[in-house]
Structures are given as C-alpha cells and as structure tokens.
Amino acid sequence: MLTVHSSRSNPPLGGASCLRTMRSRYIAFLPGLCVLLMSLGAVAQKAGTPCARCPRNAHCVNATACLCDPGFAELSGKTIFNNSLGVCTDIDECGPPFYLSCGSLAECHNVEGSHYCECTSGYELFSGGTGFRSEKENTCQAIPFSSWTPPPGVNSQSLSHFFDKVQQLSLNFTPASANTTIQDLLQEVDELLETPGDLETLPRSQQHCVAGHLLAGLEDVLRGLSKPLPDGLLTFDYSAGTELFLEVQARGVRDVTLGKSYAKMQLNWDVAQESGDLGPSVVGLVSTPGVGRLLAGAPLVLEPETQAALHEAHKGWLQDGAPVLLSDVTSVFLSDKATQSLNVQATFTFSHRSVATSGPRQVFCAFWERGQKGCGHWATTGCRTVDLGDTSTTCRCSHLSSFAVLLAPYDVQEEDPVLAVVTYVGLGLSLLCLLLAALTFLLCRAIQNTSTSLHLQLSLCLFLAHLLFLTAIDRTEPRALCALVAGALHYLYLAAFAWMLLEGLHLCLAARNLTVANYARVNRCVGKLMFPVGYGGPAVIVAISAACHPHLYGTPARCWLHTHKGFIWTFLGPVCTIFSINLVLFLVTFWIVRKKLSSLNSDLSTLQKTRMLTFKATAQLCILGCTWCLGTLQVGPAARVMAYLFTIINSLQGVLIFLVYCLLSQQVREQYRKWFKKIRKSRAGSDMYTISSKAGSDTSRPSTASMDQHLKPQ
C-alpha cells in the first residue's frame, strides 16, 4: 500500500486563536486607514492642483466649482456654480422671503452676511445686553425711566432737582437692584411732596399739570421696576405718608386685595395679566397724600347725565366752587396697560375725614383724567359710589387710574315763592273752571256735538292731570307709588295734548268747510279719529316707554320723568310735535276766518269784530297748547320773565276753556239763564211752601189750645 504524507504539520490549538485575533484587528483598522489615505490624497491633490477662481464672498469646492459663503446667495439662485463670473449677494434675513422673527418689542437689523435683533426704543434685555439672534433669546422689557422726563413749560428748581435724582437712579438701575431702586425712588417722591418748595408758588393750572405728570410717570416707572421682583407681596412706607403695595404672582383667577385701612382695592387677578405675556403679573397700589397739595382747586367735570340727575335730586343743583379732597390720592397700575375698560370692575374703599359739614354737599368717587401736556381734571365717568359713610366710601370703577373721594359743595336754587303761589292759585282756579266746563258739556244738550265732545275730553284730561299734579307730584315715597304717579301724569298730559291736536284739526276743517253739508262730513271724519288718537296714541307711547325703562319713572325730587338717557323726550318729543302742528293749523284757521269776516256785512262794527277775533285767537292759542313753547325760552336774561309767562298762561288754561267755550257761547248763556230761572222758581216754590206751612201751623194753634182747654179736667 502506497501512503502519502504531507510535509505541513498542524499547529497547536493556541496558535490558531492568536491568528484569528490578529486578522480581526487588521480588518477593524482597515477603514480608518482608508480614510486617512484618502485625506492625504485630497491634500496632495489640492496642493498640486489649482483651486477654481471664485468671486467675492464665495469659496471653491474643487477645481471647477464655487460655493457662496454663509449669509450670501448666488444671484442666479444656484447653490454650486462653476463659473467665475457668478455673483454672491447678501441674504436679507429681516426681509422677504425669510422675515426672521425677533419677537415682541424687538426689531431685526440686517448686516452683510449676518443679522442681529435689538429691543425697540424704551426697552432693553433683561440681562442688560444689547443684541440677540432669535426670538428664543428675546427678554425685552420696558426701561423703567425712559418716558419719565420733566413736564414741558414748567420752571421749578425743586422739580429739576427731583428729576436729576431720577436720572441718576436710571443710570444705576439693574434688574437685580429693582427693590432698592423702588425704595430710593419713592423716598425721592415722598421728599418732593413733603417739601414742594417753589412748586407751591406756581399758578394753580401749572400745579395741576405737575401733579398729573407725577402720577402718570410714577405709575409707568413702578410698572417697569416691579417686573424683575420675585413673587410675593411687598409693602413700602415712608414718613410723609406715601405707601406702595405690590404683589407679583403668576397667572390666576382669584381676587387680590391690596392696601391698608386708608385705601383698599379688590380686583380679579386675571385682569392684571397682560395679553400674550406668560410671565408673572404685577398689581400695584400707591398712595400719595402729598400730591393733594398740588391738586387743590382742581376742577370736577361731570357728564351731562350726572348733572341732570343731581339737578333733579337736589331741586336746583348748582356746583359752587372747586371740590375738596376727602381722601388720599391713590393710583393703581397693572402689568397690562390696557385698563381703560375692565371686564370685571375694581372695588375701592377709602377712609377719609368726616363729611358731616355744614351746607349742602355731594360726595363723588372721582379719577384724574389726563388732558394735553399732562394737565387734566377730576371726572366721574365709569365710577359710581356703592356705599357712603361718614368716614369711609366704597367705589366701583370700570377702569384704572388715580382715584380719590371728593366733596363738592353746591348751591340750591330755591324756588320762587311768588311763582309757586301763582302755580297753585292758577291750577286751583283751572280745576274749578274745568269742572264747571265738563258739567256744562255733559248737561247742556243744546250744544252737544262733535266739537263739544272734544271740549269735554280735553277738560277731563286736564282736570285729572292738574289734580294729580297738585296732590301727588312731591310724594316720592314709596318708590313704586311715585313711579305709578309719574306714569299716570305722563299719560294724562299726553292725552290732553292729543285732544288739543284734535281740537286744532277740527277747528281748521270747520273754518275751511262752512257749509252745512261739509261741516257734517267734518264731524264724521273727526268723530272716527277721536278716541283712537286721543287715548290710544298716548297709551302706546307710555306702554313702550314703561317697557323699555320702567326705572326712569319717578325721580328723587318729584314723581315725574327722569332726564337720564334722554327719557324726558318721551314726553317732550310728542308735545313739541303737537304744538308745532297746532300752531300751523291755527295760523291757517285765523287766515281763513279773517277773510270770511272781511267779506261779511259792513253793518257790524269793524273794531268790535277785530277785538273779539283777537281775543278768541289768543285764547285758542293757549287752549291748543301752543303757549308751551314758552317753556323752551327760559334761558338767558329773560328766563325769569318767561317762567312767569309760562306759569300764568298755562295754569289758567282751564279758565280760558270755560270762558271761550261756555261763557262766550250764546247757546250756553241761554241754557244758564234757563237753569237759573228753574233754580229761582224752585227756590220760590220752596219758600212759599215754607211760608204756608208756617201760616197753617199758626192758625191751628188756637183750636188746639181750646181743645186742650176742653180736655183739661175741671
């Protein structure tokens, strides 16, 4: 057997394992070696091969290609270009199509090849830096002292010295020193108000401007200084009485209460949060008693509606002089500057000196309304008094500002006693005449027609209105009964004017159609309109008015219509319309009648006709209500004269109705004669019966005596 043997001998087991380990290490090192060789090759190629010629603001990629530097772009829009004529232009990151956002209160600035963000004027970074790159780095906040400068046009060494110190505080301010800066600032304000120096020598108007400027500037500065403060409640007190209460918290919906016994504020915390601001919110209340010196004599401007309500409530309100500050001036500020119209009203409670002083006074919750150049005045718009005590007042306001409680003196224009006597005597006489006229129109059958029906309804409405006016106009309690009286007077006077309108219409139509046939047609036409217009129209007006504003019936002074929101025009509007129409109708009637009279027989005395026509025309003007226009002429120097004319003529309206429609009517006079004759006859008959009765009793007495004599026992 042939046997073949190999010359390679098998290695031992330990040698095989070592070989495998060396092979794996070589394989792992191979990729790194390849990368190194490639890099060395590229370096060698770059060193040995020239780079492409690239334009400015570009660098080469290889021997034939170029790429624009960061912040630049090739004009044709290509990313890599291999033409040495390419142009790399600056990319405007602040403009289209990029529009890099720097965030709120910041502006984007483009530079060649780059950009930066910067806070807008009046704002700075929380860190104190000058620029940043993107919205994520934005911490812009208001520079507290940027807008607080001396008021223009005021020359005062004390004020200049104060603002020099404010300027020094602004230079030393850092967010970390906010607490200390607030203390130093309030100390300076306290010292200025405690010793105002030459500020007290300025004219009153300039003092008011300085005070308004200080209040507004202090709010803005404290708002900015408070933002870096840590969360919590802080209180600052000073010797002259200046106090500051601050609360810094995150968003919430609870109520916050700030202040002490002299001034407290309650506000919903959600109102303090500035829209879009996710940081902490600030609510501050600063009380500055010393500023009251500079605001002495500042005017109080009331809106027309408030003035009208006070005039009604106090029977002749007339503001007398400047108001007096009862409380300290208290300013309120929030993180959110948009506090002109709050969703939830703020409640303020002020403690003040007693209001129990002599003379008529009115207490107001007022705020300082700034005008041009920081000047202004006290106003009450948006604020109302909730509770008034002898030494404290609670107010609610729909906006925030600088507030105080004011005591405004006023004069009461006392009613003219002579005018009051004329009113009561005239209305009393009118009531008697209207009653007699109504009885005449009801009982005198000879004169009953459409015209008489109009006179009767007018007399009844005026009688009831005058009677209610005399007996209940001043009975303001209870409130519900007063409102009912006001509504009844509203309806009765409107109904009286509606019947006056029908009187004027009927008079005009009757003058135009003097024939019997046409006159009958006029009676039928007016008869259909009588009651729907006379009573239905006023009922609709009063119903709508009462449904819309029932609380405006009855005022604190009398049971009549309120002037608030122009409610009085629910009466004056229809009245002015009616007497304007009646005036036109009367002039037309007067012209027609005058032409008719001039064409009559000349046997009658022209002078007598003219006198009678003039008298009846004048009386008819009053009966138709046209003299009510005198009420609108009670202004200026002639106001007193017009008041007397208006009162006398209109209070005697019932007398004129009785005189014109009854005493000057021949048919009525004939009826009166018949009634008087019947009364005389009845009286004469009763007298004869009385005499005969007496005679009969006298003749029967002897027989009775004799009978008694006979019946008398002997």
XYZ file of C-alpha atoms in Angstrom, residues 16-664:
649
model
C -4.943 29.263 15.765
C -6.676 31.532 18.243
C -3.923 34.143 18.058
C -4.094 34.185 14.266
C -7.833 34.875 14.304
C -7.345 37.801 16.714
C -4.710 39.459 14.534
C -6.945 39.122 11.478
C -9.920 40.804 13.198
C -7.793 43.742 14.375
C -6.447 44.254 10.852
C -9.948 44.287 9.396
C -11.119 46.847 12.005
C -8.169 49.128 11.290
C -8.604 48.973 7.529
C -11.487 51.557 7.183
C -9.647 54.159 9.263
C -6.571 53.557 7.182
C -8.541 54.077 4.019
C -9.955 57.379 5.266
C -6.521 58.569 6.219
C -5.125 57.644 2.797
C -7.992 59.431 1.036
C -7.451 62.589 3.095
C -3.777 62.556 2.351
C -4.601 62.095 -1.315
C -7.009 65.061 -1.285
C -4.443 67.229 0.408
C -1.870 66.134 -2.089
C -4.285 66.824 -4.983
C -5.222 70.276 -3.578
C -1.632 71.140 -3.075
C -0.758 70.015 -6.509
C -3.951 71.151 -8.351
C -5.011 74.890 -8.567
C -8.490 75.853 -6.997
C -11.179 77.403 -9.123
C -11.273 81.203 -9.212
C -14.366 82.209 -7.171
C -15.958 85.651 -6.825
C -16.090 87.756 -3.671
C -17.960 86.251 -0.697
C -17.504 82.694 -2.127
C -15.057 79.815 -1.761
C -14.107 76.931 -4.053
C -15.392 73.404 -3.739
C -12.963 71.891 -6.265
C -11.010 72.957 -9.303
C -14.135 73.958 -11.209
C -16.919 74.667 -8.627
C -17.622 77.515 -6.163
C -19.985 77.966 -3.183
C -21.204 81.244 -1.613
C -20.183 81.940 1.966
C -22.794 81.637 4.778
C -25.153 84.652 4.708
C -24.812 85.046 0.906
C -26.592 83.534 -2.087
C -25.679 83.286 -5.792
C -27.599 85.826 -7.859
C -28.988 83.208 -10.253
C -30.183 81.054 -7.368
C -27.712 78.177 -7.901
C -26.212 76.555 -4.827
C -22.933 75.475 -6.507
C -21.729 77.206 -9.603
C -18.660 76.623 -11.747
C -18.493 79.992 -13.409
C -16.052 82.516 -12.084
C -18.479 85.256 -13.198
C -21.082 84.302 -10.583
C -22.131 86.889 -8.008
C -22.800 86.167 -4.317
C -25.203 88.729 -2.790
C -26.105 89.312 0.848
C -29.190 87.470 2.180
C -31.576 89.908 3.973
C -32.769 87.772 6.881
C -35.069 90.588 8.058
C -36.890 90.868 4.728
C -38.735 88.604 2.330
C -38.909 85.743 1.900
C -37.355 84.908 5.274
C -38.750 87.540 7.686
C -36.831 86.365 10.706
C -38.917 86.989 13.847
C -37.173 88.621 16.773
C -40.283 88.500 18.986
C -42.293 91.272 20.577
C -40.781 94.648 21.483
C -37.791 93.963 19.217
C -36.561 94.806 15.720
C -34.451 92.847 13.235
C -31.358 94.513 11.700
C -29.585 93.094 8.640
C -25.806 93.365 8.148
C -23.637 91.984 5.368
C -23.577 88.246 5.725
C -25.495 88.219 9.001
C -28.204 89.900 11.161
C -28.965 90.776 14.770
C -32.037 91.588 16.904
C -32.375 94.629 19.139
C -35.052 95.806 21.590
C -37.137 98.750 20.392
C -36.714 102.215 21.846
C -37.677 102.372 25.504
C -36.980 98.654 26.077
C -33.914 96.617 26.974
C -32.895 92.997 27.525
C -33.428 91.627 30.999
C -29.747 90.621 31.048
C -28.703 94.166 30.196
C -27.157 93.105 26.841
C -27.558 94.993 23.568
C -28.397 92.376 20.933
C -29.547 88.797 20.327
C -30.041 86.433 17.411
C -33.593 84.998 17.570
C -36.972 85.132 19.279
C -35.893 82.428 21.749
C -33.303 84.815 23.193
C -35.789 87.742 23.474
C -36.138 89.088 27.031
C -37.003 92.673 26.098
C -38.713 94.687 28.829
C -39.530 98.339 29.340
C -36.799 100.632 30.582
C -38.485 101.988 33.728
C -37.241 105.574 33.461
C -37.280 106.020 29.691
C -40.511 108.054 29.426
C -40.331 109.987 32.714
C -38.947 113.407 31.933
C -39.752 116.872 33.347
C -43.061 118.358 32.135
C -42.547 120.972 29.419
C -43.092 124.632 30.198
C -42.666 124.323 33.990
C -39.775 126.191 35.633
C -39.140 124.823 39.101
C -35.850 124.195 40.869
C -37.424 121.610 43.166
C -38.762 119.670 40.191
C -35.487 119.905 38.279
C -33.578 118.644 41.322
C -36.033 115.750 41.634
C -35.598 114.646 38.024
C -31.814 114.885 38.325
C -32.051 112.283 41.074
C -34.396 110.194 38.934
C -31.871 110.295 36.097
C -29.135 109.105 38.454
C -31.352 106.223 39.590
C -31.943 105.215 35.975
C -28.184 105.109 35.268
C -27.548 102.848 38.268
C -30.529 100.582 37.661
C -30.098 96.863 37.089
C -32.794 94.167 37.295
C -31.088 92.747 40.361
C -31.388 96.075 42.173
C -35.087 96.661 41.410
C -36.163 96.502 45.054
C -33.565 99.042 46.147
C -34.356 101.339 43.214
C -38.059 101.333 44.115
C -37.274 102.292 47.694
C -34.948 105.115 46.607
C -37.452 106.411 44.057
C -40.370 106.514 46.495
C -38.139 108.223 49.033
C -37.439 110.967 46.497
C -41.149 111.303 45.647
C -42.017 111.444 49.338
C -39.483 114.199 49.979
C -40.648 116.232 46.983
C -44.299 116.104 48.062
C -43.453 116.803 51.700
C -41.366 119.873 50.856
C -42.529 121.002 47.389
C -40.573 124.261 47.634
C -41.171 126.581 44.697
C -43.819 124.238 43.281
C -46.315 125.910 45.595
C -45.564 129.302 44.018
C -46.581 128.129 40.540
C -50.014 129.068 39.161
C -52.777 126.630 40.051
C -53.069 125.364 36.491
C -49.339 124.501 36.369
C -49.518 122.798 39.766
C -52.298 120.578 38.423
C -50.172 119.753 35.365
C -47.186 118.827 37.551
C -49.351 116.617 39.765
C -50.856 114.796 36.780
C -47.394 114.341 35.268
C -46.002 112.931 38.514
C -48.893 110.493 38.962
C -48.733 109.151 35.399
C -44.928 108.891 35.357
C -44.790 107.174 38.734
C -47.226 104.512 37.513
C -45.137 103.769 34.401
C -41.843 103.621 36.280
C -43.179 101.383 39.048
C -44.733 99.072 36.460
C -41.316 98.528 34.857
C -39.374 98.290 38.108
C -41.779 95.688 39.535
C -41.350 93.066 36.824
C -37.919 91.781 37.973
C -39.156 91.395 41.561
C -39.649 87.907 42.989
C -43.156 86.544 43.526
C -44.938 87.701 46.639
C -46.342 90.748 48.405
C -44.198 93.807 49.137
C -45.033 96.921 51.166
C -43.191 100.240 51.286
C -43.979 103.023 53.828
C -42.500 106.497 54.112
C -42.596 109.356 56.585
C -44.779 111.755 54.548
C -47.458 109.097 54.152
C -46.534 107.667 50.742
C -47.316 103.941 50.610
C -46.783 101.297 47.962
C -48.326 97.831 47.909
C -47.092 95.369 45.293
C -47.996 91.805 44.501
C -46.165 89.777 41.867
C -47.669 86.407 41.003
C -48.201 84.020 38.108
C -51.466 83.860 36.192
C -54.560 83.165 38.264
C -58.279 83.844 38.529
C -58.580 84.682 42.207
C -59.271 88.089 43.713
C -56.390 90.160 45.006
C -56.716 92.706 47.817
C -54.128 95.426 48.298
C -53.861 98.327 50.706
C -54.403 99.182 54.339
C -57.080 100.924 56.297
C -56.775 104.212 54.371
C -57.207 102.767 50.873
C -58.024 99.222 49.795
C -58.551 97.711 46.363
C -60.118 94.399 45.371
C -59.504 93.197 41.819
C -59.772 89.959 39.889
C -56.235 88.685 39.317
C -56.943 87.617 35.754
C -57.382 91.288 34.808
C -53.758 92.017 35.742
C -52.291 89.605 33.198
C -51.037 91.311 30.058
C -52.307 89.746 26.851
C -49.761 87.287 25.451
C -47.440 87.637 28.449
C -46.651 84.284 30.027
C -44.521 85.731 32.810
C -45.591 86.882 36.261
C -48.163 89.640 36.645
C -47.866 92.777 38.745
C -50.602 94.595 40.664
C -49.619 97.789 42.435
C -51.363 100.397 44.568
C -49.513 103.576 45.509
C -50.998 106.189 47.824
C -49.513 109.696 47.687
C -51.200 112.033 50.195
C -48.798 114.884 49.474
C -49.971 115.255 45.882
C -53.239 116.633 47.233
C -51.485 119.972 47.838
C -50.755 120.317 44.138
C -54.287 119.272 43.175
C -56.034 121.804 45.420
C -58.683 123.666 43.456
C -58.632 121.233 40.524
C -61.987 121.274 38.705
C -64.510 118.450 38.734
C -66.161 117.883 35.353
C -69.437 115.960 35.474
C -71.020 114.400 32.423
C -74.372 115.971 31.403
C -76.409 112.967 32.562
C -74.953 113.146 36.079
C -75.562 116.883 36.241
C -79.184 116.444 35.179
C -79.743 113.701 37.761
C -78.249 115.861 40.526
C -80.332 118.812 39.430
C -83.459 116.707 39.797
C -82.387 115.080 43.048
C -81.482 118.313 44.787
C -84.117 120.607 43.232
C -81.748 123.081 41.660
C -78.204 121.679 41.812
C -75.613 124.324 41.006
C -71.966 123.427 41.629
C -70.368 126.099 43.790
C -66.577 126.303 43.658
C -63.902 123.623 43.371
C -64.269 120.247 45.096
C -62.315 119.326 48.229
C -60.200 116.175 48.557
C -61.557 113.969 51.336
C -59.191 111.026 50.845
C -55.598 110.462 49.745
C -54.901 110.219 46.021
C -54.383 106.540 45.182
C -53.000 105.234 41.870
C -53.358 101.683 40.579
C -51.203 100.021 37.910
C -51.040 96.533 36.369
C -48.738 94.633 34.064
C -51.333 95.184 31.356
C -51.552 98.841 30.341
C -54.926 98.379 28.611
C -57.062 99.219 31.631
C -59.474 101.725 30.065
C -62.304 99.183 30.066
C -62.109 96.296 32.529
C -64.142 93.134 32.139
C -64.564 92.997 35.917
C -64.949 96.199 37.913
C -62.441 97.087 40.613
C -63.720 97.913 44.105
C -62.085 100.635 46.194
C -62.687 101.518 49.829
C -61.363 104.879 51.008
C -61.148 106.054 54.595
C -61.335 109.814 54.941
C -62.239 112.623 57.273
C -65.846 113.176 58.227
C -68.241 114.581 55.612
C -70.624 115.908 58.269
C -70.020 119.565 57.415
C -72.423 122.446 57.212
C -74.097 123.387 53.978
C -75.209 121.235 51.049
C -72.512 118.809 49.899
C -72.198 115.916 47.456
C -69.577 113.129 47.685
C -68.118 111.720 44.458
C -65.848 108.821 43.563
C -63.597 110.502 41.004
C -60.450 109.842 38.979
C -57.842 112.110 37.445
C -58.428 112.361 33.708
C -55.322 113.498 31.879
C -55.551 116.058 29.123
C -52.993 117.711 26.909
C -49.444 118.154 28.287
C -50.331 116.029 31.314
C -52.881 118.533 32.612
C -56.393 117.407 33.318
C -59.312 117.446 35.731
C -61.320 115.241 38.046
C -64.043 113.178 36.377
C -66.578 110.541 37.418
C -67.190 108.632 34.168
C -67.117 104.887 34.800
C -67.068 105.253 38.603
C -70.009 105.067 40.962
C -70.479 105.309 44.698
C -71.564 101.972 46.182
C -71.606 102.837 49.865
C -71.249 106.216 51.540
C -70.456 106.514 55.222
C -69.437 109.370 57.429
C -65.727 108.413 57.350
C -65.470 105.860 54.526
C -66.668 105.495 50.946
C -66.779 102.429 48.688
C -66.479 102.921 44.936
C -66.593 100.691 41.873
C -64.850 101.660 38.646
C -64.674 100.065 35.216
C -61.172 101.417 34.528
C -57.962 102.141 36.424
C -56.232 105.459 37.046
C -55.553 107.737 40.025
C -58.588 107.888 42.328
C -59.840 109.956 45.233
C -63.051 110.790 47.089
C -64.157 114.380 46.528
C -66.526 116.606 48.452
C -68.252 119.020 46.089
C -70.229 121.924 47.569
C -73.292 123.136 45.706
C -75.991 125.739 45.939
C -79.686 125.009 45.892
C -81.644 127.332 43.695
C -84.636 127.925 45.874
C -87.989 128.043 44.168
C -89.536 131.470 43.694
C -92.330 131.652 46.306
C -94.346 134.041 44.132
C -94.094 131.625 41.214
C -95.207 128.761 43.470
C -98.246 130.760 44.632
C -99.138 131.631 41.037
C -98.898 127.954 40.102
C -101.127 126.690 42.905
C -103.687 129.511 42.603
C -103.819 129.217 38.820
C -104.171 125.434 38.851
C -106.791 125.605 41.613
C -108.849 128.097 39.624
C -108.399 125.982 36.499
C -109.668 122.899 38.350
C -112.867 124.742 39.292
C -113.396 126.084 35.771
C -112.648 122.704 34.155
C -115.185 121.043 36.434
C -117.838 123.620 35.514
C -116.987 123.291 31.820
C -117.224 119.480 31.929
C -120.611 119.654 33.668
C -121.793 122.152 31.053
C -120.730 119.974 28.138
C -122.431 116.957 29.745
C -125.721 118.577 30.765
C -126.321 121.188 28.063
C -127.988 119.144 25.328
C -128.459 122.120 23.036
C -124.734 122.364 22.320
C -123.791 118.670 22.264
C -121.969 117.784 19.048
C -118.523 116.643 17.917
C -116.933 119.940 18.959
C -118.462 119.683 22.436
C -117.197 116.105 22.772
C -113.673 117.298 22.023
C -114.003 120.065 24.628
C -115.317 117.574 27.177
C -112.486 115.057 26.748
C -109.862 117.811 26.859
C -111.395 119.233 30.043
C -111.485 115.808 31.727
C -107.834 115.032 30.884
C -106.602 118.418 32.073
C -108.718 118.213 35.235
C -107.311 114.814 36.228
C -103.733 115.803 35.302
C -103.855 119.067 37.298
C -105.473 117.344 40.262
C -102.824 114.615 40.336
C -100.070 117.204 39.908
C -101.254 119.278 42.859
C -101.796 116.342 45.211
C -99.017 113.837 44.392
C -96.148 115.378 42.406
C -93.931 115.712 45.522
C -94.846 112.405 47.206
C -91.701 110.479 46.286
C -92.177 107.703 48.844
C -92.886 104.863 48.460
C -90.863 104.492 45.282
C -93.371 102.243 43.490
C -96.255 104.630 44.120
C -94.158 107.560 42.890
C -93.385 105.686 39.661
C -97.096 104.967 39.230
C -97.940 108.672 39.690
C -95.250 109.640 37.162
C -96.657 107.180 34.631
C -100.206 108.469 35.171
C -99.096 112.088 34.721
C -97.171 111.098 31.598
C -100.289 109.518 30.117
C -102.779 112.239 31.174
C -100.705 115.135 29.841
C -100.001 113.294 26.581
C -103.729 112.553 26.261
C -104.528 116.235 26.881
C -102.146 117.245 24.103
C -103.636 114.620 21.798
C -107.078 116.178 22.347
C -105.557 119.602 21.722
C -104.332 118.276 18.372
C -107.824 117.065 17.534
C -109.206 120.474 18.592
C -106.849 122.223 16.194
C -107.646 119.845 13.353
C -111.383 120.181 13.880
C -111.161 123.972 14.086
C -109.191 124.187 10.845
C -111.539 121.855 8.950
C -114.607 123.634 10.272
C -113.267 127.004 9.130
C -112.472 125.624 5.705
C -115.886 123.991 5.231
C -118.501 126.393 6.490
C -121.423 124.876 4.580
C -123.756 122.558 6.500
C -123.074 119.504 4.343
C -119.312 119.828 4.554
C -119.438 120.563 8.279
C -121.359 117.343 8.869
C -118.720 115.484 6.888
C -116.005 117.056 9.047
C -117.824 115.925 12.208
C -117.984 112.350 10.947
C -114.288 112.370 9.991
C -113.116 113.767 13.330
C -115.550 111.548 15.241
C -113.860 108.428 13.864
C -110.402 109.674 14.896
C -111.331 110.963 18.336
C -110.803 108.118 20.749
C -108.079 106.140 18.881
C -105.935 109.277 18.634
C -106.964 110.942 21.895
C -106.466 107.953 24.190
C -104.866 105.219 22.077
C -101.831 107.167 20.869
C -100.676 108.265 24.367
C -101.291 104.747 25.697
C -98.909 103.294 23.077
C -96.178 105.844 23.878
C -96.420 105.288 27.634
C -96.520 101.488 27.251
C -93.361 101.437 25.126
C -91.579 103.854 27.471
C -92.507 101.862 30.566
C -91.473 98.585 28.950
C -88.055 99.930 27.913
C -87.131 101.989 31.005
C -89.515 101.397 33.917
C -86.912 102.579 36.446
C -86.863 106.061 34.896
C -90.356 106.867 36.125
C -90.003 108.955 39.280
C -87.014 110.995 40.469
C -85.669 111.599 43.996
C -87.224 115.085 43.976
C -90.608 114.585 42.289
C -92.816 111.991 40.668
C -92.026 112.791 37.085
C -89.812 111.529 34.249
C -86.047 111.153 34.601
C -83.781 113.084 32.250
C -81.310 110.167 32.218
C -80.654 108.777 28.716
C -82.960 111.433 27.243
C -86.021 109.738 28.731
C -87.774 113.099 29.174
C -88.103 113.268 25.387
C -90.764 110.567 25.513
C -92.916 113.473 26.702
C -91.235 116.499 25.120
C -91.000 114.890 21.678
C -94.769 114.364 21.172
C -95.545 117.706 22.872
C -93.214 119.709 20.612
C -94.623 117.951 17.568
C -98.227 118.652 18.583
C -97.860 122.320 19.378
C -95.871 122.845 16.149
C -98.701 121.265 14.136
C -101.335 123.168 16.100
C -99.524 126.449 15.521
C -99.602 125.883 11.759
C -103.259 124.820 11.864
C -104.156 127.877 13.922
C -102.458 130.282 11.517
C -104.336 128.696 8.610
C -107.613 128.914 10.548
C -107.013 132.540 11.531
C -106.330 133.487 7.924
C -109.492 131.753 6.657
C -111.717 133.263 9.345
C -110.292 136.732 8.795
C -111.105 136.559 5.084
C -114.616 135.340 5.864
C -115.214 138.144 8.365
C -113.942 140.811 5.979
C -116.498 139.699 3.381
C -119.461 139.885 5.792
C -121.986 142.708 6.084
C -120.314 146.005 6.924
C -123.118 146.972 9.255
C -121.286 145.292 12.111
C -118.626 147.295 13.829
C -115.215 146.504 12.382
C -113.467 147.434 15.634
C -115.726 145.143 17.655
C -115.148 142.245 15.265
C -111.401 142.771 15.385
C -111.290 142.856 19.174
C -113.395 139.735 19.566
C -111.419 137.857 16.927
C -108.098 138.838 18.549
C -109.236 137.746 21.999
C -110.585 134.404 20.783
C -107.423 133.782 18.765
C -105.216 134.425 21.774
C -107.349 132.169 23.958
C -107.347 129.478 21.277
C -103.546 129.531 21.155
C -103.469 128.680 24.859
C -106.191 126.059 24.524
C -104.316 124.331 21.704
C -101.153 124.162 23.861
C -99.028 126.430 21.678
C -98.014 128.535 24.676
C -95.973 125.582 25.975
C -93.236 126.766 23.648
C -92.577 129.475 26.262
C -91.027 126.740 28.399
C -88.175 126.393 25.891
C -87.415 130.135 26.108
C -86.471 130.090 29.801
C -82.800 130.808 29.136
C -80.595 133.845 29.450
C -81.608 137.194 30.958
C -85.273 136.717 30.034
C -85.575 133.352 31.799
C -87.410 134.760 34.823
C -89.927 136.689 32.727
C -90.570 133.670 30.511
C -91.033 131.473 33.593
C -93.768 133.797 34.884
C -95.486 133.981 31.487
C -95.342 130.211 31.047
C -96.721 129.527 34.528
C -99.528 132.105 34.399
C -100.794 131.294 30.907
C -100.653 127.515 31.184
C -102.040 127.323 34.719
C -105.064 129.354 33.516
C -105.720 127.049 30.564
C -108.838 125.660 32.251
C -110.149 129.199 32.905
C -109.813 130.068 29.217
C -111.593 126.864 28.167
C -114.553 127.745 30.414
C -114.528 131.362 29.236
C -114.329 130.722 25.472
C -116.441 127.579 25.128
C -119.019 128.339 27.831
C -119.375 131.992 28.851
C -118.839 133.397 25.344
